[in-house]
PDB file of C-alpha atoms in Angstrom:
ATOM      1  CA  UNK A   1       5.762 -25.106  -6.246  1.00  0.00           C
ATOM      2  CA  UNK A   2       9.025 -26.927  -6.580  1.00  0.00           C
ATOM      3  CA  UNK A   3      11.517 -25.316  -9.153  1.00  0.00           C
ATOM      4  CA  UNK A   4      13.579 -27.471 -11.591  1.00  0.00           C
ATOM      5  CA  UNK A   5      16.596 -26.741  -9.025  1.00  0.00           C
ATOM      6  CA  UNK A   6      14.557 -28.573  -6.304  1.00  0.00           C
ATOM      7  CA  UNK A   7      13.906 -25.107  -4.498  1.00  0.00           C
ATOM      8  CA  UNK A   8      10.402 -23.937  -3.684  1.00  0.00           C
ATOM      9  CA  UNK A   9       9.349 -20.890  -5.734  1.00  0.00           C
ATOM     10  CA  UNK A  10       8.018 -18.202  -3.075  1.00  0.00           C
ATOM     11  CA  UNK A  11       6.814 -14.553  -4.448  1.00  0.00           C
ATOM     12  CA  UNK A  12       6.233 -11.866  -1.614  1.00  0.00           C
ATOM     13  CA  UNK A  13       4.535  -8.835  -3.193  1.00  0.00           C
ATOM     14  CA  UNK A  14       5.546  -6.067  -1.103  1.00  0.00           C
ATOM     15  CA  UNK A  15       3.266  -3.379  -0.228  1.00  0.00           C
ATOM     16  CA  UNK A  16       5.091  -0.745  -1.935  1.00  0.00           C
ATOM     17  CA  UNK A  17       9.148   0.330  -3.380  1.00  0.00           C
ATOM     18  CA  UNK A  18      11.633  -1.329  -1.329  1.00  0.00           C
ATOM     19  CA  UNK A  19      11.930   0.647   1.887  1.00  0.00           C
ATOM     20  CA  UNK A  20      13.179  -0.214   5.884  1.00  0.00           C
ATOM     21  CA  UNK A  21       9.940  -2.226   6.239  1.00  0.00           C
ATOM     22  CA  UNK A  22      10.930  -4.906   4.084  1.00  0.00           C
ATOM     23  CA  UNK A  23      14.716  -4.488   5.467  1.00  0.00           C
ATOM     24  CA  UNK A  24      14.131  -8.017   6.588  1.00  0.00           C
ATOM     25  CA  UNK A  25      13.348  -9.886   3.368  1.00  0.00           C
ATOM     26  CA  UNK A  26      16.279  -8.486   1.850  1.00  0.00           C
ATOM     27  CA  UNK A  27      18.680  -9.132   4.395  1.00  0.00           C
ATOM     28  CA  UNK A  28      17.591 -12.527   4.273  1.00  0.00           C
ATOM     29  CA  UNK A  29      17.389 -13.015   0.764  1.00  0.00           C
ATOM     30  CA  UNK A  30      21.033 -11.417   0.427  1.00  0.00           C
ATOM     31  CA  UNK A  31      22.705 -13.720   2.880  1.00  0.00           C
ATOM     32  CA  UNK A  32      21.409 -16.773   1.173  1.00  0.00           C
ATOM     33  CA  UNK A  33      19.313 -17.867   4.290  1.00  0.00           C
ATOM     34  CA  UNK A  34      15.897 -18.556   1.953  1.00  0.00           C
ATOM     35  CA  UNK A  35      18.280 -20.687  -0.231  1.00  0.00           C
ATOM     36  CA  UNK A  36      19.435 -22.552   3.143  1.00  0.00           C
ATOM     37  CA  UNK A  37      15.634 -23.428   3.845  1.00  0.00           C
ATOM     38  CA  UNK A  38      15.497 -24.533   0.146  1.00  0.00           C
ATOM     39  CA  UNK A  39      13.398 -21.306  -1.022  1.00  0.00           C
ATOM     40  CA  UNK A  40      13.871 -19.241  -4.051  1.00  0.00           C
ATOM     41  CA  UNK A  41      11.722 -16.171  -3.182  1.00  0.00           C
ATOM     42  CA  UNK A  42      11.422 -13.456  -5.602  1.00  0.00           C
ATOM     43  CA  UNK A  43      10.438  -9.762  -3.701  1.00  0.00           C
ATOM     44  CA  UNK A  44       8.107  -8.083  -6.013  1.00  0.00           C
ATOM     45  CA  UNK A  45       8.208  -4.238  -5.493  1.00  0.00           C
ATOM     46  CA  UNK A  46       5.793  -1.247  -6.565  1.00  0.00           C
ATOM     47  CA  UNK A  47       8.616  -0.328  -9.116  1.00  0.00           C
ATOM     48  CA  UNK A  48       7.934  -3.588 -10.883  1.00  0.00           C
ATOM     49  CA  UNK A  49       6.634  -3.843 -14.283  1.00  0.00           C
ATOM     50  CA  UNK A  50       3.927  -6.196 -12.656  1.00  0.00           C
ATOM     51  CA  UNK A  51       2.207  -3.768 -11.227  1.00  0.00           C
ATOM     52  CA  UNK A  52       2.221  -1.064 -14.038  1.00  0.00           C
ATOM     53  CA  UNK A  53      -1.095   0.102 -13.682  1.00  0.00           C
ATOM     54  CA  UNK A  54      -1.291   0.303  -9.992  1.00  0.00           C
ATOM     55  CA  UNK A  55       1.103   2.419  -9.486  1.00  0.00           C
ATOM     56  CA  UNK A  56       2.684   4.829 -12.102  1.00  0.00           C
ATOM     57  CA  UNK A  57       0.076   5.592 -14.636  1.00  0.00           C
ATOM     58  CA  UNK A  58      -3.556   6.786 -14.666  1.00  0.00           C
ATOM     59  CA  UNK A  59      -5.002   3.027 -14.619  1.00  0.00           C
ATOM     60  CA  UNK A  60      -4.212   3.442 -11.144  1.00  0.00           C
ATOM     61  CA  UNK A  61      -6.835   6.274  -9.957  1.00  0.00           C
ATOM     62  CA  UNK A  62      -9.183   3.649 -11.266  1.00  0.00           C
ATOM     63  CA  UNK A  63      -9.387   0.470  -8.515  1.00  0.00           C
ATOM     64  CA  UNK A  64     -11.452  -1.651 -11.380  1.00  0.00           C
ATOM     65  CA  UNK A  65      -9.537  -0.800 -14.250  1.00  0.00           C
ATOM     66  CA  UNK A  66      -7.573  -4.269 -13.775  1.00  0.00           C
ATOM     67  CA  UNK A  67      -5.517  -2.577 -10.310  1.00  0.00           C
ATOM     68  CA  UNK A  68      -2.661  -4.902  -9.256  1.00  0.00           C
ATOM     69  CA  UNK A  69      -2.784  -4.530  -5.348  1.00  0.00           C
ATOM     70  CA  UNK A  70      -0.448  -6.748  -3.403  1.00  0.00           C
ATOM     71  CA  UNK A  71      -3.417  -8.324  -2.365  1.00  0.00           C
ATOM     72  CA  UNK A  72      -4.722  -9.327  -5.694  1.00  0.00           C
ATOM     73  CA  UNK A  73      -1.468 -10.825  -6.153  1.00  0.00           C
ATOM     74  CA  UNK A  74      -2.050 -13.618  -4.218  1.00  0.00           C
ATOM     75  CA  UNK A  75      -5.854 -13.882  -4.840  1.00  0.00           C
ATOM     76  CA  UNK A  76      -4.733 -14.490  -9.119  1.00  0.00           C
ATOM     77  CA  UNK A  77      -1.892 -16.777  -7.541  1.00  0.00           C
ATOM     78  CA  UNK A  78       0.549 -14.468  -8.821  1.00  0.00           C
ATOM     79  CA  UNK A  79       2.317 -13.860  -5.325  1.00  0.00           C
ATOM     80  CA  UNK A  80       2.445 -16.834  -2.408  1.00  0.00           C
ATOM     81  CA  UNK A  81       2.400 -13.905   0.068  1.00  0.00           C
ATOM     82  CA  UNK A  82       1.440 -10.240   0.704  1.00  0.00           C
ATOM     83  CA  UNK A  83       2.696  -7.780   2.571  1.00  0.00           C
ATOM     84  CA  UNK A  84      -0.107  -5.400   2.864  1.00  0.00           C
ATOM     85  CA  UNK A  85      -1.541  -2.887   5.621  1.00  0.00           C
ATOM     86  CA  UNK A  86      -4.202  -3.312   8.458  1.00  0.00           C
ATOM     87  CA  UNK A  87      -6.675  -1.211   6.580  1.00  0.00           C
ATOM     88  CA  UNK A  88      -5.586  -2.820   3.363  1.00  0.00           C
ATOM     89  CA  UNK A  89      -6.403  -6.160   4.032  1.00  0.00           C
ATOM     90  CA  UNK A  90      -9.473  -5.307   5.918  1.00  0.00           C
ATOM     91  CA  UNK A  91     -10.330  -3.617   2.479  1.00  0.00           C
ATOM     92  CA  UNK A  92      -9.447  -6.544   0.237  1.00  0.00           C
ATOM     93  CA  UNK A  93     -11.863  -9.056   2.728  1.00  0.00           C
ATOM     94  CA  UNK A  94     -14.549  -6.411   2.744  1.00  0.00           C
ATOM     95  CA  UNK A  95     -15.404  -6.271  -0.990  1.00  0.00           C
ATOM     96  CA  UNK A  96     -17.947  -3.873  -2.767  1.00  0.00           C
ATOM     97  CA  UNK A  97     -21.870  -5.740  -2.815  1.00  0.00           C
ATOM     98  CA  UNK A  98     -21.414  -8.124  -5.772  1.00  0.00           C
ATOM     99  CA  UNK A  99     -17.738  -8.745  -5.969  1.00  0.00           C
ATOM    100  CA  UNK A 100     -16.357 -11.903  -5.165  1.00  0.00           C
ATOM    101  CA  UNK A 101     -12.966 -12.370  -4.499  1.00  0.00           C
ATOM    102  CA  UNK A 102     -11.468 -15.033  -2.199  1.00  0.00           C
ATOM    103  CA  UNK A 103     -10.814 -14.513   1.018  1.00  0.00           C
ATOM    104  CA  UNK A 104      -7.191 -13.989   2.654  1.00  0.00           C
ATOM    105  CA  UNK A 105      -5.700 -15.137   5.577  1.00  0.00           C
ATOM    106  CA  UNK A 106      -3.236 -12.510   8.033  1.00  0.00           C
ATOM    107  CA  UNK A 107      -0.524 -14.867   8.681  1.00  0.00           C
ATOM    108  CA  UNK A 108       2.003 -12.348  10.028  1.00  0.00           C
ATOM    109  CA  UNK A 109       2.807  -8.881  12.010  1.00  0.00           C
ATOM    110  CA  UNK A 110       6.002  -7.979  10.469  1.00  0.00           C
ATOM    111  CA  UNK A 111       5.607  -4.357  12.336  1.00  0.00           C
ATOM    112  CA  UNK A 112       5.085  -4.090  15.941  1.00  0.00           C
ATOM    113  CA  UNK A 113       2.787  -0.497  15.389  1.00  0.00           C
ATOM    114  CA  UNK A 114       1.270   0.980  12.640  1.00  0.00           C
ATOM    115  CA  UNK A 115       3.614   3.276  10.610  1.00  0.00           C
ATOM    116  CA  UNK A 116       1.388   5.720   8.690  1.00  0.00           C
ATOM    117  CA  UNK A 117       0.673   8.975   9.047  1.00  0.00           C
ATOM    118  CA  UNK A 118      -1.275  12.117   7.536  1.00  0.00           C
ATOM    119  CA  UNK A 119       1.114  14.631   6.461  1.00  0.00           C
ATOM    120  CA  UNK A 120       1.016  18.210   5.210  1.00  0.00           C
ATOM    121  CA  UNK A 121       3.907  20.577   4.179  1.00  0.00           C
ATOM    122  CA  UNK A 122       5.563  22.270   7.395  1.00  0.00           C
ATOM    123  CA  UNK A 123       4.936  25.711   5.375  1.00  0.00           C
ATOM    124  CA  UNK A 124       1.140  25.016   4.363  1.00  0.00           C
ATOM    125  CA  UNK A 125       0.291  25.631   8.080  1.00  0.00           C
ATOM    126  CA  UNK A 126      -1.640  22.500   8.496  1.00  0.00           C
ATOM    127  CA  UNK A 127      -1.690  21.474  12.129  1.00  0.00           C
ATOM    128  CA  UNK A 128      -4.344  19.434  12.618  1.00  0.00           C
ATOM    129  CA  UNK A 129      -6.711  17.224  11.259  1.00  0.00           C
ATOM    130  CA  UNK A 130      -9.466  19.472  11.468  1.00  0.00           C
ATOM    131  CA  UNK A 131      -7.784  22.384   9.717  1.00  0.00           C
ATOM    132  CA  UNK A 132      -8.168  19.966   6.361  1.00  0.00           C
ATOM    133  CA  UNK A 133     -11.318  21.105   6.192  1.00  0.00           C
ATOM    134  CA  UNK A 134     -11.694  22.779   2.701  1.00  0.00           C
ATOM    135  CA  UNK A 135      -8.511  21.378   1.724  1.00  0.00           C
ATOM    136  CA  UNK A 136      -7.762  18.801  -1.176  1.00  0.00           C
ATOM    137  CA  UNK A 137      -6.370  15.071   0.047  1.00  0.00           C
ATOM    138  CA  UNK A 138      -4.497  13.453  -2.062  1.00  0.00           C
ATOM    139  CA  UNK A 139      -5.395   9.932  -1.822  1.00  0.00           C
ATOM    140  CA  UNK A 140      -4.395   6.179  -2.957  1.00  0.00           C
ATOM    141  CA  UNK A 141      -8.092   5.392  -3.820  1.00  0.00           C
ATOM    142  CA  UNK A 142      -8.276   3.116  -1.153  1.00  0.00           C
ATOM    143  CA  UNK A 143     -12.052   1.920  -0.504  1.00  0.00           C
ATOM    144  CA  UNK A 144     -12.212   3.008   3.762  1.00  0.00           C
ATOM    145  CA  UNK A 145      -9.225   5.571   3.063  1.00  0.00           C
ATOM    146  CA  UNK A 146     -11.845   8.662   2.626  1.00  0.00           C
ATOM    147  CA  UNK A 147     -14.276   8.409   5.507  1.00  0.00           C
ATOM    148  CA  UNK A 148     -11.049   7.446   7.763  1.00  0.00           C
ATOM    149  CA  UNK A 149      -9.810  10.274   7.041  1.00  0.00           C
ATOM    150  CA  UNK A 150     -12.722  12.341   6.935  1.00  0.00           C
ATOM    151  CA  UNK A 151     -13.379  10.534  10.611  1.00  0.00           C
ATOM    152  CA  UNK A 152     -10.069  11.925  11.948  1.00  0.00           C
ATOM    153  CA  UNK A 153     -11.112  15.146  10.720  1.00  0.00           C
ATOM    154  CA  UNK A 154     -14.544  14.776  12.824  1.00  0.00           C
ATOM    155  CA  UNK A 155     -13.050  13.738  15.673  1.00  0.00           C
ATOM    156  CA  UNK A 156     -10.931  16.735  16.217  1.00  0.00           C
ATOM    157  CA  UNK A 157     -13.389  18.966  15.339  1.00  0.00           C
ATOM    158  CA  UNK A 158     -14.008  19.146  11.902  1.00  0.00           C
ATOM    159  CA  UNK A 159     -16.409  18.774   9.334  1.00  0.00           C
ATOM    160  CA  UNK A 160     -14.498  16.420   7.506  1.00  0.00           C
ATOM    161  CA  UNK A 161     -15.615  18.530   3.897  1.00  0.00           C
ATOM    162  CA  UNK A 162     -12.445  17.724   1.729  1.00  0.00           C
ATOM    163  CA  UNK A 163     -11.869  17.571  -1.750  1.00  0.00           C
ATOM    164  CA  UNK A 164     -10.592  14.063  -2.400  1.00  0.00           C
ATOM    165  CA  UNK A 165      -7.824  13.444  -5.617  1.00  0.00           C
ATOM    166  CA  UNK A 166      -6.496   9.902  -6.933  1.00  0.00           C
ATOM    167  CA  UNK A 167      -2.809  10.909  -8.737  1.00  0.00           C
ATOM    168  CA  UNK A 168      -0.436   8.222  -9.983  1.00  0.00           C
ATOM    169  CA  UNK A 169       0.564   6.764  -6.683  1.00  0.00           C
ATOM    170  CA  UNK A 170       4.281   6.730  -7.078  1.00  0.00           C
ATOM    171  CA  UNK A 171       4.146  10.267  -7.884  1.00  0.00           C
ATOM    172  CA  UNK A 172       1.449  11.242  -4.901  1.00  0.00           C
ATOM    173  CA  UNK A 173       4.578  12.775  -2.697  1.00  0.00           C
ATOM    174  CA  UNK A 174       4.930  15.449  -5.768  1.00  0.00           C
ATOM    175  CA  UNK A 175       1.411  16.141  -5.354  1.00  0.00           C
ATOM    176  CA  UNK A 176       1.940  17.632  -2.023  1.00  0.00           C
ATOM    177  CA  UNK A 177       5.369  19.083  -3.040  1.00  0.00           C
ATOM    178  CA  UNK A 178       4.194  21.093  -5.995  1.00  0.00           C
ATOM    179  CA  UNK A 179       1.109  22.533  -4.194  1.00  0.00           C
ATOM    180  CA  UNK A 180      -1.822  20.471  -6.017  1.00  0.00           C
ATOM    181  CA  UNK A 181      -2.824  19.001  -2.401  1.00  0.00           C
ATOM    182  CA  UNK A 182      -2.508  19.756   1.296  1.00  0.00           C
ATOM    183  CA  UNK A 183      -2.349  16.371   2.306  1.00  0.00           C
ATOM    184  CA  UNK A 184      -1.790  12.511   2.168  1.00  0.00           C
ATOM    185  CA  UNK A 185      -1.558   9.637   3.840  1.00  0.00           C
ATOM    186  CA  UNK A 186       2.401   7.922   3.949  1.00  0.00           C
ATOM    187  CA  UNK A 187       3.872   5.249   5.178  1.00  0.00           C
ATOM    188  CA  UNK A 188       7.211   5.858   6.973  1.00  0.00           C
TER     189      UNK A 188
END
């Protein structure tokens, strides 16, 4: 959509605060390069107010309590783009039986490998995947999140019996700091 300056209005909701993964946007954005291609893009972080909800409060342990995902951005036409993860948008195309929700198109790599992990504390102990067994994850409430990891677990050896939590998602990292979980998925 053309702005009243002439300039095409583009929103990117990022996947999550500003971090080196989006490096790119805001380099670009900073030395006026969208503004050269006639763009006025707006970079819509996890720290926004538009995704209150999602991200800081308890609404977001509950994935149909009205949860802003990047994703759903662009389905409500509240974002032109996305930037979201493999298992994300794999998620978002994959719906529940009896949810629709229109479909979404990968346009773009803007990572050449996948840059998440499982981590533990150092000091818990926690080596490998199969030694969460028992343990409590601390997860984003992702749809596949649990049974991948719960299939990692397996596949080293494990049971893949966890105890799975949903905290405020900005505030997951101080779940594993303060001791209420062993683990959780990040992306670096």
């Amino acid at each position: 959509m053309t702005n009243k300056e002439g300039f095409n209005n583009v929103v990117v909701a990022l996947d999550w605060s500003p971090n080196t993964n989006h490096t790119g946007f805001y380099v670009a954005k900073f030395k006026g390069w969208y503004t050269d291609a006639g763009l006025k893009v707006k970079l819509l972080g996890a720290h926004e107010t538009d995704y209150r909800g999602s991200y800081t409060e308890a609404n977001g342990t509950n994935p149909d309590a009205g949860y802003p995902t990047p994703c759903g951005k662009v389905a409500a036409k509240n974002a032109t783009f996305a930037m979201n993860s493999p298992e994300g948008v794999v998620g978002w195309n994959t719906p529940p039986p009896g949810v629709e929700r229109p479909a979404l198109k990968t346009v773009a790599a803007v990572l050449q490998a996948q840059t998440s992990a499982i981590v533990t504390l150092k000091s818990s102990g926690l080596e490998r995947p199969a030694a969460l067994d028992g343990k409590i994850y601390a997860s984003y409430a992702a749809r596949f999140e649990g049974r991948i990891v719960q299939q990692m677990i397996r596949n080293d050896g494990g049971k893949g019996d966890f105890q799975e939590q949903v905290p405020p998602m900005l505030g997951i990292w101080n779940t594993i700091l303060s001791g209420a979980a062993d683990a959780t998925w990040v992306f670096t």
